[in-house]
mmCIF file of C-alpha atoms and ligand atoms in Angstrom:
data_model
loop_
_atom_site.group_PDB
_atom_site.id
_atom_site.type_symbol
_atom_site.label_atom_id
_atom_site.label_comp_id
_atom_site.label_asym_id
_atom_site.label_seq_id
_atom_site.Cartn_x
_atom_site.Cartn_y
_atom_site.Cartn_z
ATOM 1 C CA UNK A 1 9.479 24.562 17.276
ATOM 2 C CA UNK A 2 5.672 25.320 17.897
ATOM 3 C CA UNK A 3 3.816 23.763 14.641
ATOM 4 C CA UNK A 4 1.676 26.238 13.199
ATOM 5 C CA UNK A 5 -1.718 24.935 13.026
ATOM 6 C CA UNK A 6 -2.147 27.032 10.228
ATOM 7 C CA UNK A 7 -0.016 24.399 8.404
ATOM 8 C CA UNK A 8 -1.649 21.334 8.975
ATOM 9 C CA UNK A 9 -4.777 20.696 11.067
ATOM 10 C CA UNK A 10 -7.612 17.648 11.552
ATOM 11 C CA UNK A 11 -10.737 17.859 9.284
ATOM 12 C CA UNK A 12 -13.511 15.611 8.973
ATOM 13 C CA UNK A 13 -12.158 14.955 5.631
ATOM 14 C CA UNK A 14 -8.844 14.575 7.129
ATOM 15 C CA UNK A 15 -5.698 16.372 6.908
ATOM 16 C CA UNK A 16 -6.200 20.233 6.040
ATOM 17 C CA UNK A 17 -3.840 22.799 5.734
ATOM 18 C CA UNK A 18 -5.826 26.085 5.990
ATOM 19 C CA UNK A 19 -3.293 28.390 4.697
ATOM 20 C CA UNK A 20 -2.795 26.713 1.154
ATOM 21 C CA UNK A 21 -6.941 25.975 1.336
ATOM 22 C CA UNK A 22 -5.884 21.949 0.334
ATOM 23 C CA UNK A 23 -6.565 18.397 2.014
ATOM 24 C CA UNK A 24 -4.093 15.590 1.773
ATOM 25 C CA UNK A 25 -5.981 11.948 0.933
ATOM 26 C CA UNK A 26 -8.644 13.368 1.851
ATOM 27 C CA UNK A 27 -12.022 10.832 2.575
ATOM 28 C CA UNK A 28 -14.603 12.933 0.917
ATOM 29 C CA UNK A 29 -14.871 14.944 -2.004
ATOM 30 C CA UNK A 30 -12.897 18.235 -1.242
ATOM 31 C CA UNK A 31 -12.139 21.115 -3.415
ATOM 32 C CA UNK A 32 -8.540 20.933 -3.482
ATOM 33 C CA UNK A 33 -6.608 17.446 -2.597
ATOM 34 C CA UNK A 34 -2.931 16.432 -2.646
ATOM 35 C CA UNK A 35 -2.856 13.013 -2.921
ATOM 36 C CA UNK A 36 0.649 10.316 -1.850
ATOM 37 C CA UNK A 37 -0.901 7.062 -3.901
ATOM 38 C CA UNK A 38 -2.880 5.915 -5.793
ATOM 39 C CA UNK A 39 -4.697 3.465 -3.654
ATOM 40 C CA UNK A 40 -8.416 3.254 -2.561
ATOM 41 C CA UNK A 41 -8.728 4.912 0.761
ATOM 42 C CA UNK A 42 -5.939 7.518 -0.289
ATOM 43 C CA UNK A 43 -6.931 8.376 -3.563
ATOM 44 C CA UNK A 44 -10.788 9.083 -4.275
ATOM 45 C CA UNK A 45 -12.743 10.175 -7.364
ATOM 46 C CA UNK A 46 -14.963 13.509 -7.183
ATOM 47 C CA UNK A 47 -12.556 15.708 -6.410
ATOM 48 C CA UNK A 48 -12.251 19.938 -7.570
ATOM 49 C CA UNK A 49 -8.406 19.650 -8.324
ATOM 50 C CA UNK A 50 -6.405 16.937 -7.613
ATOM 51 C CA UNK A 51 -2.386 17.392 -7.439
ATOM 52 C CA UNK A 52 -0.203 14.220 -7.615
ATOM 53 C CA UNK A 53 2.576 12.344 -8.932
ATOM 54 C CA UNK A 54 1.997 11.725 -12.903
ATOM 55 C CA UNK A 55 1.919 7.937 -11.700
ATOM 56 C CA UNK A 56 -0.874 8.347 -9.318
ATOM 57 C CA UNK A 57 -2.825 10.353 -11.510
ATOM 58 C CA UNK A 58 -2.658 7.923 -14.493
ATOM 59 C CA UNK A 59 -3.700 5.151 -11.949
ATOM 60 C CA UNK A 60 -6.613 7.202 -10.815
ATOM 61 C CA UNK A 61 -7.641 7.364 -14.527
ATOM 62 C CA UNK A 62 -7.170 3.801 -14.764
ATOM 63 C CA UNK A 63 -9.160 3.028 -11.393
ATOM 64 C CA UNK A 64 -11.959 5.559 -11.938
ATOM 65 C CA UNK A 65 -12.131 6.610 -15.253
ATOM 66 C CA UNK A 66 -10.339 10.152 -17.249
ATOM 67 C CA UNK A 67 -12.948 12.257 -15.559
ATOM 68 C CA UNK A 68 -11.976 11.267 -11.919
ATOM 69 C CA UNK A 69 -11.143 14.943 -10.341
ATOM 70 C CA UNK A 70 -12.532 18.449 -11.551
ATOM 71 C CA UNK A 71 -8.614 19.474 -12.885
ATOM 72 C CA UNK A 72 -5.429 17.678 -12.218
ATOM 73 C CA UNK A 73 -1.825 18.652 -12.087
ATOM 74 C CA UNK A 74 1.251 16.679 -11.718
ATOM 75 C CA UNK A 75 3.985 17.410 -9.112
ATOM 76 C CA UNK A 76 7.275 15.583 -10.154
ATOM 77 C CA UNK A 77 9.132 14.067 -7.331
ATOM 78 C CA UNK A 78 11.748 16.303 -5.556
ATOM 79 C CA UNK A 79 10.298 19.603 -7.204
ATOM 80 C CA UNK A 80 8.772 22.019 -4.975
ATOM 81 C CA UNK A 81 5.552 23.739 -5.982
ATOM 82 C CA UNK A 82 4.083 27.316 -4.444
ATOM 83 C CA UNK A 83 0.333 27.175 -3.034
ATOM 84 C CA UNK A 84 0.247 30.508 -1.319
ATOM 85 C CA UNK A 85 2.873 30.834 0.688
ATOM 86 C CA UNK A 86 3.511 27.584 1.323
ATOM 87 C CA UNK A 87 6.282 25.131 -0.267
ATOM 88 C CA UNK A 88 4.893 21.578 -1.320
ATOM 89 C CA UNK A 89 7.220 19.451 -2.651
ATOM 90 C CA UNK A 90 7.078 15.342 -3.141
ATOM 91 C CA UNK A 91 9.329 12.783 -2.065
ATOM 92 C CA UNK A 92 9.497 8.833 -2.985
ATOM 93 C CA UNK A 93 7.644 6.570 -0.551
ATOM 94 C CA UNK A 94 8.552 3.523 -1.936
ATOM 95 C CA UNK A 95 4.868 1.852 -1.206
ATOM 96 C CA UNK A 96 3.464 1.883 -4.659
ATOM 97 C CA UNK A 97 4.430 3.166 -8.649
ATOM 98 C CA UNK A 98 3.639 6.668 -8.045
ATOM 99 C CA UNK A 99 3.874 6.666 -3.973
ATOM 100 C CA UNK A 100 5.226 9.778 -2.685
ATOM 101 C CA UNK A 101 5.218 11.708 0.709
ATOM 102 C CA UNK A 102 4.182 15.389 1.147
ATOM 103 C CA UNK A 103 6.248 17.946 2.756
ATOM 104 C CA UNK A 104 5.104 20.809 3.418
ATOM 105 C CA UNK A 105 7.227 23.917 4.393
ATOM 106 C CA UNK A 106 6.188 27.459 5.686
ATOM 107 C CA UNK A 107 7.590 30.156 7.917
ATOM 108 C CA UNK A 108 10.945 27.532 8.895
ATOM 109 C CA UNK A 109 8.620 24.717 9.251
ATOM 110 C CA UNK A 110 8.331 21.685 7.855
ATOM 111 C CA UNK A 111 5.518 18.863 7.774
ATOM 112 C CA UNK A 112 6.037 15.758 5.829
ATOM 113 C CA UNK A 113 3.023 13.411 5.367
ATOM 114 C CA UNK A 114 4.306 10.168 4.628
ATOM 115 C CA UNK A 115 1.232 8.406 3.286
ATOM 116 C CA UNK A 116 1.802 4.632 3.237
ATOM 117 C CA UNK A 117 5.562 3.428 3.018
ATOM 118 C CA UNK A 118 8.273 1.184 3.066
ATOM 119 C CA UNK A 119 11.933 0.664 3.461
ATOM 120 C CA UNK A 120 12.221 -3.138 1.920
ATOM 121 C CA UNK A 121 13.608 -2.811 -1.448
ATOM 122 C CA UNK A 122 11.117 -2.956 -4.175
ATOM 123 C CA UNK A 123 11.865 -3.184 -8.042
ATOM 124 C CA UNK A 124 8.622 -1.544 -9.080
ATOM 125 C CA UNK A 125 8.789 1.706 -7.523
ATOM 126 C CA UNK A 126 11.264 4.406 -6.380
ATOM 127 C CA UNK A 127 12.871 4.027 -2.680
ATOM 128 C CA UNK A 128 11.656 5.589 0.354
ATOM 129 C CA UNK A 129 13.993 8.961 0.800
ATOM 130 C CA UNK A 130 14.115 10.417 4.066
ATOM 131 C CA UNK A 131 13.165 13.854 4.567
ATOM 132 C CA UNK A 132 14.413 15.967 7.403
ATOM 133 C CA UNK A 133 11.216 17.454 9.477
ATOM 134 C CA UNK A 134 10.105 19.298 12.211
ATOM 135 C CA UNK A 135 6.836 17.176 11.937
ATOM 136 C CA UNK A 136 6.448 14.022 11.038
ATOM 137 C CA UNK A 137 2.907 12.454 10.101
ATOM 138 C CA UNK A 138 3.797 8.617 9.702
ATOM 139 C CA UNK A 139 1.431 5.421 9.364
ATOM 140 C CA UNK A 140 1.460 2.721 11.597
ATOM 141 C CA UNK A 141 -0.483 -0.086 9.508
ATOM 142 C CA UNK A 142 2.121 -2.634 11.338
ATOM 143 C CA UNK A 143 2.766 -0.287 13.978
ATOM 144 C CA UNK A 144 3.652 -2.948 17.343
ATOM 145 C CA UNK A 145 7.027 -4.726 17.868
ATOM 146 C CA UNK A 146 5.661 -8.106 16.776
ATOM 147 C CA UNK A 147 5.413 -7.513 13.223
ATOM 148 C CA UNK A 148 9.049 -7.577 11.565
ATOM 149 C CA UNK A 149 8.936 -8.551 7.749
ATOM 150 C CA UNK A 150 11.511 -10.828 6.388
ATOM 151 C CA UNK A 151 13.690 -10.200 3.173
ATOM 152 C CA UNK A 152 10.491 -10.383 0.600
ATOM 153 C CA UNK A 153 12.973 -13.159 -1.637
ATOM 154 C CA UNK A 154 12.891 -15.331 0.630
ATOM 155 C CA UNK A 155 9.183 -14.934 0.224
ATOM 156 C CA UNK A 156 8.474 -15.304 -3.666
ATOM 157 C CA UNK A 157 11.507 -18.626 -3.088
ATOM 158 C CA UNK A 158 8.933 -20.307 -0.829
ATOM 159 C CA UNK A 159 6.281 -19.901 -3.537
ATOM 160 C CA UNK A 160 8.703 -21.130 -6.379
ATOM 161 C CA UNK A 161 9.633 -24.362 -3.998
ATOM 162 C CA UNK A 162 6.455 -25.201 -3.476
ATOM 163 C CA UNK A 163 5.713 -25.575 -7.308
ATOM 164 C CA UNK A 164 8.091 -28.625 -7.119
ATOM 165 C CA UNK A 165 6.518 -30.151 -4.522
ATOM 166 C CA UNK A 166 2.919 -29.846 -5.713
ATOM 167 C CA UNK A 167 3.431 -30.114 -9.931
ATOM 168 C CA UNK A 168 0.038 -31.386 -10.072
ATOM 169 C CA UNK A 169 -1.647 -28.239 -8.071
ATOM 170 C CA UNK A 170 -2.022 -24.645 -9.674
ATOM 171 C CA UNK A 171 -0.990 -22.189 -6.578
ATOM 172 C CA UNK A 172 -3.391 -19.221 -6.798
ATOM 173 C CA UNK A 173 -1.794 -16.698 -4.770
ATOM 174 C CA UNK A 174 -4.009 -13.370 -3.105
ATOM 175 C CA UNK A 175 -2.289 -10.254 -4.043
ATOM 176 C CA UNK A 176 -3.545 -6.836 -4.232
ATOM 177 C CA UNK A 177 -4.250 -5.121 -7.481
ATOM 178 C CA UNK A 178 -2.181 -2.127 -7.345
ATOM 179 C CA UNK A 179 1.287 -2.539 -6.122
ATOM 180 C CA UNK A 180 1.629 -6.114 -4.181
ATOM 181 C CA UNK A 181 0.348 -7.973 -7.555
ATOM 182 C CA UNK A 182 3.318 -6.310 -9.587
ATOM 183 C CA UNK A 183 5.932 -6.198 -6.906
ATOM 184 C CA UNK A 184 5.249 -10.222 -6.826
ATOM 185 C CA UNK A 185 5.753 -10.601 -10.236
ATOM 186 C CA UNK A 186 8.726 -8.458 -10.049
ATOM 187 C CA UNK A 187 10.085 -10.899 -6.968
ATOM 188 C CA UNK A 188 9.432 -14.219 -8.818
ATOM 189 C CA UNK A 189 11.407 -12.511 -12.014
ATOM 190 C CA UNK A 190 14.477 -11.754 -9.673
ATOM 191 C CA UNK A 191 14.283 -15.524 -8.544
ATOM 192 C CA UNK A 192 14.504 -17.173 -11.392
ATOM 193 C CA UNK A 193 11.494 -17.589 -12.400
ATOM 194 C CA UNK A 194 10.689 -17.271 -16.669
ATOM 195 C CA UNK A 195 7.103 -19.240 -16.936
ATOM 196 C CA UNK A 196 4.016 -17.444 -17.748
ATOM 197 C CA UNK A 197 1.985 -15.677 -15.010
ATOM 198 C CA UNK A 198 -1.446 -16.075 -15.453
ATOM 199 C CA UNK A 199 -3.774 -12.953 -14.142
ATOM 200 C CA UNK A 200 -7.176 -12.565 -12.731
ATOM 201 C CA UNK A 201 -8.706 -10.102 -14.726
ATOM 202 C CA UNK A 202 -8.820 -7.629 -12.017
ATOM 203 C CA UNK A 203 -5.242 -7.268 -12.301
ATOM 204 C CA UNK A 204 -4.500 -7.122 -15.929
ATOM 205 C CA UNK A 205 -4.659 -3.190 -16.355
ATOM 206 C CA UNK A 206 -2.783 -2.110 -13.360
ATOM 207 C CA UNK A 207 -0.148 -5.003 -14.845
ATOM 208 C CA UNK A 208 -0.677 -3.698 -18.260
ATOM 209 C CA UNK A 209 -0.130 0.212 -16.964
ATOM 210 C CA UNK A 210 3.267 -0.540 -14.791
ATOM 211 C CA UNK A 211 4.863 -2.658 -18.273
ATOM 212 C CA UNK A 212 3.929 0.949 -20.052
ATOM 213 C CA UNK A 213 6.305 2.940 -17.276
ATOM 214 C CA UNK A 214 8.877 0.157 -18.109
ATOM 215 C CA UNK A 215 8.389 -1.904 -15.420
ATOM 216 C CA UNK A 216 8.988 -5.215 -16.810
ATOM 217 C CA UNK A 217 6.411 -8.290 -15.809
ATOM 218 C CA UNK A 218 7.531 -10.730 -18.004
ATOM 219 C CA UNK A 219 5.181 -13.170 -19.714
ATOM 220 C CA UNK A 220 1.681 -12.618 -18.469
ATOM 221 C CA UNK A 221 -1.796 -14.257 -19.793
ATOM 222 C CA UNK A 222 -5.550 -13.271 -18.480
ATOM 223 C CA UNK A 223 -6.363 -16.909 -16.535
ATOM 224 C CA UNK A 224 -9.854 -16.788 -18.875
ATOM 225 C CA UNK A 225 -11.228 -19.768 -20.076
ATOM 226 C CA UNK A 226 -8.605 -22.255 -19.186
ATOM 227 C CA UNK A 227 -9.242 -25.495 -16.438
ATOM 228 C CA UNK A 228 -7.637 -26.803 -13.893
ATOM 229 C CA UNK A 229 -5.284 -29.298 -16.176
ATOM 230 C CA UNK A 230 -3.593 -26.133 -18.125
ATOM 231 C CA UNK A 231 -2.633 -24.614 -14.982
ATOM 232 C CA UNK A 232 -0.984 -26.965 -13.244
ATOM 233 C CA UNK A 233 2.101 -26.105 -11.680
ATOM 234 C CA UNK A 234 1.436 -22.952 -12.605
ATOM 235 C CA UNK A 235 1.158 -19.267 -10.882
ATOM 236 C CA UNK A 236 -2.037 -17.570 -10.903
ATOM 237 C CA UNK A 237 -2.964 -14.215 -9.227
ATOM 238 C CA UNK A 238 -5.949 -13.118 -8.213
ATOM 239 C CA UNK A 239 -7.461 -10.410 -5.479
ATOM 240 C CA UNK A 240 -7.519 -11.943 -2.338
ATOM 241 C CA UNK A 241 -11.226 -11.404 -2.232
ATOM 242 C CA UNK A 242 -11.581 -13.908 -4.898
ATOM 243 C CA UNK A 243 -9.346 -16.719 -3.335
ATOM 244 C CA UNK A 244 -12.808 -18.089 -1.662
ATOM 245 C CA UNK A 245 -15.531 -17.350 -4.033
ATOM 246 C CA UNK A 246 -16.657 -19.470 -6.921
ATOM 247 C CA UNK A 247 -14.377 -17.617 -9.428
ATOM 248 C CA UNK A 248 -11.739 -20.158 -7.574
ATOM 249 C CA UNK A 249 -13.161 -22.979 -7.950
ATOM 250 C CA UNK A 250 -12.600 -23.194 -11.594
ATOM 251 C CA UNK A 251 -9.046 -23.992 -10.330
ATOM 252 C CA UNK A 252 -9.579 -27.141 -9.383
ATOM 253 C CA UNK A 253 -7.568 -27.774 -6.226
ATOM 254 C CA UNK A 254 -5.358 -25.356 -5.784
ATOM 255 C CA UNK A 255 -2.350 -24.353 -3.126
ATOM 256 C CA UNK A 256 -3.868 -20.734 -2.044
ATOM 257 C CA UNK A 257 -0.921 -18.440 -1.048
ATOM 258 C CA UNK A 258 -1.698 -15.059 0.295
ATOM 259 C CA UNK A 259 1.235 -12.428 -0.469
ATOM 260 C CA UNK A 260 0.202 -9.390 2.468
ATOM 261 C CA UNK A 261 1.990 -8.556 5.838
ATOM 262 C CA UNK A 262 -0.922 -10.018 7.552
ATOM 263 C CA UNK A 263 0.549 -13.420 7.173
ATOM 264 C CA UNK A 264 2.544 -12.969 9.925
ATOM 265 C CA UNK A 265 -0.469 -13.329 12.475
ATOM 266 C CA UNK A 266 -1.046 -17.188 11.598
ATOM 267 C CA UNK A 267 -4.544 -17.059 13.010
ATOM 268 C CA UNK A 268 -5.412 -14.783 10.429
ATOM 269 C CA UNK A 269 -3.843 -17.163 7.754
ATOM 270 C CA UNK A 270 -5.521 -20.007 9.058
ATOM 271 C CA UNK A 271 -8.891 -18.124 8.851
ATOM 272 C CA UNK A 272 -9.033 -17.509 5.632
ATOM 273 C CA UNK A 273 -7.536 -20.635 4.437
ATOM 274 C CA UNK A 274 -4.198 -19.829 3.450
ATOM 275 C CA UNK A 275 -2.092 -22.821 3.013
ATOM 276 C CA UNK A 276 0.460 -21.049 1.711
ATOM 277 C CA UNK A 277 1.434 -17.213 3.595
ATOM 278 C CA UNK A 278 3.823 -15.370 1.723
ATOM 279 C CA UNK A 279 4.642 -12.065 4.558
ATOM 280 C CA UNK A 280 5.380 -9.684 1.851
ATOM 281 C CA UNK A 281 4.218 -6.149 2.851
ATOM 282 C CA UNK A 282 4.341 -2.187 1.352
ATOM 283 C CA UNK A 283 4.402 -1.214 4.220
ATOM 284 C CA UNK A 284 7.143 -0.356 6.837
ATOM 285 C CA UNK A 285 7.474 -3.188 9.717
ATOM 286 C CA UNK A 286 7.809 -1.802 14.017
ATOM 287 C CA UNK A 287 11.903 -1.694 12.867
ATOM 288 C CA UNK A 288 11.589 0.794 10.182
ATOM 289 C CA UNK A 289 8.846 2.689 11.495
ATOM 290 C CA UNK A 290 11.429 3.763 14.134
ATOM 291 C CA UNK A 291 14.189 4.083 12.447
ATOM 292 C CA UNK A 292 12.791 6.400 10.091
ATOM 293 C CA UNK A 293 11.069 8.421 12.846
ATOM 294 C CA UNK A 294 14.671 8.698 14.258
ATOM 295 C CA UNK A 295 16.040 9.451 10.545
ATOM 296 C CA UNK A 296 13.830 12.478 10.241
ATOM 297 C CA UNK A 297 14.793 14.323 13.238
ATOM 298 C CA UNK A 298 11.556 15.209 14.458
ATOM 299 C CA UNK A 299 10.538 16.442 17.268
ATOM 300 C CA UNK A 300 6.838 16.037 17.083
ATOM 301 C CA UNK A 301 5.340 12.639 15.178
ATOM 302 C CA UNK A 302 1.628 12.404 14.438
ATOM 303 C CA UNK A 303 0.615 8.761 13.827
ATOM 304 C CA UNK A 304 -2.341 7.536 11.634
ATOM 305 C CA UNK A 305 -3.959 4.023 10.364
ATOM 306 C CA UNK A 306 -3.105 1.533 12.617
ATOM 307 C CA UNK A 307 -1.572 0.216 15.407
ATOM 308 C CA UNK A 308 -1.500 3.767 16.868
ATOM 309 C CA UNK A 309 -0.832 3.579 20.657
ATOM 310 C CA UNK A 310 1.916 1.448 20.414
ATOM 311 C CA UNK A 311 4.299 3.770 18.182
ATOM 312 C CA UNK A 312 2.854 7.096 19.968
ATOM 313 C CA UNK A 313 4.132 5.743 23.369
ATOM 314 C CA UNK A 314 7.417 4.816 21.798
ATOM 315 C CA UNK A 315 7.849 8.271 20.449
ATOM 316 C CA UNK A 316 7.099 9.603 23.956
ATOM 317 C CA UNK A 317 9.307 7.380 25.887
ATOM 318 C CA UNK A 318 12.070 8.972 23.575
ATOM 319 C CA UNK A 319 11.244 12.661 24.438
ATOM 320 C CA UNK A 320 9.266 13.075 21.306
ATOM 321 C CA UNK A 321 5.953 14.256 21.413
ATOM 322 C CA UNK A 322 3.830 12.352 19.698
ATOM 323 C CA UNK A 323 0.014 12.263 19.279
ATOM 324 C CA UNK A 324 -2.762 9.322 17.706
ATOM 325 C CA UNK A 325 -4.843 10.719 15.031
ATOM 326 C CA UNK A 326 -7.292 8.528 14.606
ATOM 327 C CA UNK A 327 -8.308 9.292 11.358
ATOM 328 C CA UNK A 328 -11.146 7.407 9.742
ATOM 329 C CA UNK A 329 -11.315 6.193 6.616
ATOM 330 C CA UNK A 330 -8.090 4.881 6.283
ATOM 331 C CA UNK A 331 -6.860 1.346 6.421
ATOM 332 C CA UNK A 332 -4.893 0.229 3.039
ATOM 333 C CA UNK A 333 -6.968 -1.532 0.668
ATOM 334 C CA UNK A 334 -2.818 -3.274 0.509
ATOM 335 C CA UNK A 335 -2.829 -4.847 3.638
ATOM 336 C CA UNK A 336 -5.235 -3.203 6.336
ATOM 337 C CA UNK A 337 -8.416 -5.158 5.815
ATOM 338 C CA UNK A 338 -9.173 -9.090 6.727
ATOM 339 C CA UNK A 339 -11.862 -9.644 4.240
ATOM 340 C CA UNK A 340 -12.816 -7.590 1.216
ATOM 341 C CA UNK A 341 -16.471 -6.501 0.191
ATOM 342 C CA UNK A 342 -18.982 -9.179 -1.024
ATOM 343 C CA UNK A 343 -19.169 -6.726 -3.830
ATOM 344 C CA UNK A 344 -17.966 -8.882 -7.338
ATOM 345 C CA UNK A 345 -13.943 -9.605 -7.546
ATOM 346 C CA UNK A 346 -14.037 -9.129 -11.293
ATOM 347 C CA UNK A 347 -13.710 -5.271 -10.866
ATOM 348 C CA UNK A 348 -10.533 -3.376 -10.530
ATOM 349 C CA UNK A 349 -11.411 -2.034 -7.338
ATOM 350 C CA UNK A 350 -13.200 -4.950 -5.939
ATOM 351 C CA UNK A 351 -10.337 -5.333 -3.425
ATOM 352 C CA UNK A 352 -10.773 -1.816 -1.557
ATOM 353 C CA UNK A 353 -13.103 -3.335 0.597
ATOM 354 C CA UNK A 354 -14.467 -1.544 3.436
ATOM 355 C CA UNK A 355 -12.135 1.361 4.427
ATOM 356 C CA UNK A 356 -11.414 2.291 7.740
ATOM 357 C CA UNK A 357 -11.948 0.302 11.391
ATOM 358 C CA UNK A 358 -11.805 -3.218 10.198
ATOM 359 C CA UNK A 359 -10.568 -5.211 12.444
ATOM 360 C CA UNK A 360 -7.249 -5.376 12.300
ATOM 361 C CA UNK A 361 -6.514 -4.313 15.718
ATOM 362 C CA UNK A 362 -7.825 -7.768 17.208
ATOM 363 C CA UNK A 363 -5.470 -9.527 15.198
ATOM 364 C CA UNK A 364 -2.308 -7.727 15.895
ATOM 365 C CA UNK A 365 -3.528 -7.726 19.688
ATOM 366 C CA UNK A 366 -3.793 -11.312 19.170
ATOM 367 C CA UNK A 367 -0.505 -11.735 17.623
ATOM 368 C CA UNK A 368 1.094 -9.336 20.413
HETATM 369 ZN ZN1 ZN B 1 -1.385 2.338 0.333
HETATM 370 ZN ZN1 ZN B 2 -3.009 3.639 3.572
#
């Protein structure tokens, strides 16, 4: 079926769809924006109206403040909504609290924007649900064959089991403000796991605003004026752009553990100084990228943020025609970047680093 570009077409703010007059994650300020998450390089401030889950909007207030967007509305998950003549509904991506894709459906057409996503089970959020499509737009952030993510438990069990074998050492362990930091948490609950978790301060409000949608954290305490001694053997959290500036060092000696899907690529571990990688990732690995491009049924598969080529040319060996968009701007403050902004950890958003082109595609050609 011949996509109408009427439907959805390339901006320089991204995505557009001319007929409803509204961008999806757009990169710059637009007048109208649909928006899947709530994370940096998806979800901007300065926008006219801003449409999104009621999760994603309450993290934007969080991130940016009440008056983040001209007017907002909230689109509940799995009820479509009319702009113009075209049907807009949101579906579960299972990336982040909030996370949803975009379909969008006009004249027997349908276009589903995926946004980030993920197939691995993940307490804090809602599961992925496949949409049937005629188009699908997917991400590729761990789009080649090498990267396959293991069963996330396994993951947070490593971190527990290295607690008994360094008592002495607190284990400050990188994770990523919104989503990763919680979905850790969440994992070392599952496993067992009943001490206190103590929290950069970075992360205590996105912590703070998943326990108010009942997502339960268990005992938590801001890491704030205590030394090395009290947090021995213990779990502390931080950004990952603090694991190497002087904010650490008031640890003491500690294990550094890095919770991202980047872990995989043990050059990149070893460059930052991870002693500890923990391959936990929001994002769909090579195996469920294609399965779910199979799930969907569609016949045409636009791929954005990362490893691009690699998934386009398995979509075309398959019949399906498939195109790069190379869309900049994008590049998930979760997982895409290798080092985060010099600008100060301390702030929530100190972790969105630069969006866009960093480098990741010399690691995973590395890894390949
Ligand atoms: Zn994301
Ligand atoms: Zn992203």
């Amino acid at each position: 079926m011949p996509v109408a570009a009427d439907l959805l077409t390339l901006t320089p703010a991204g995505l557009y769809c001319p007929r409803g007059g509204f961008h999806i994650d757009p990169v710059r300020p637009v007048d109208r924006a649909l928006i899947t998450h709530g994370h940096s390089d998806h979800a901007r401030s300065g926008h006219g109206a801003v449409l999104a889950t009621p999760e994603t909007l309450a993290i934007m207030a969080v991130r940016y403040g009440e008056a983040f967007a001209g007017t907002t509305e909230a689109a509940g998950l799995g009820r479509p909504i009319r702009i113009g003549d075209i049907r807009v509904t949101f579906h579960p991506a299972g990336h982040v609290l909030g996370s949803a894709q975009i379909a969008l459906e006009a004249g027997g057409c349908r276009i589903v924007v995926s946004g980030d996503y993920k197939r691995q089970l993940d307490p804090t959020c809602s599961p992925f649900e496949t949409v049937a499509c005629d188009v699908f737009v997917t991400e590729a952030t761990f789009g080649l064959p090498v990267f396959r993510h293991p069963d996330a438990r396994g993951e947070a069990e490593k971190l527990i089991g290295s607690l008994a074998v360094f008592p002495d050492r607190p284990h400050l362990v990188g994770a990523y403000a919104l989503g990763k930091a919680q979905r850790m948490i969440a994992l070392l609950r599952e496993a067992g796991y009943d001490d206190t978790i103590f929290l950069h301060g970075a992360l205590e409000r996105l912590c703070q605003f998943y326990e108010s949608r009942g997502i339960e954290l268990g005992p938590l305490d801001p890491v704030r004026g205590l030394k090395p001694k009290d947090l021995a053997g213990r779990i502390v959290l931080c950004p990952p752009g603090s694991m190497a500036d002087l904010w650490s060092r008031r640890l003491g000696d500690p294990v550094t553990a890095f919770a991202s899907g980047w872990m995989r690529v043990r050059a990149r571990a070893r460059q930052r100084g991870v002693e500890l990688p923990l391959i936990v990732s929001d994002h769909a690995d090579w195996d469920d990228l294609t399965a779910t491009i199979e799930e969907t049924g569609a016949g045409e598969v636009w791929v954005t943020h990362g490893a691009e080529e690699a998934l386009v040319h398995w979509c075309r060996l398959r019949g399906l025609d498939a195109r790069p968009l190379n869309l900049l701007g994008y590049g998930d403050e979760g997982e895409a970047e290798p080092e985060s902004s010099p600008a100060a950890a301390d702030s929530p958003d100190a972790e969105a680093g630069p969006t866009g082109d960093t480098g990741s595609a010399d690691d995973t050609g590395a890894a390949a």
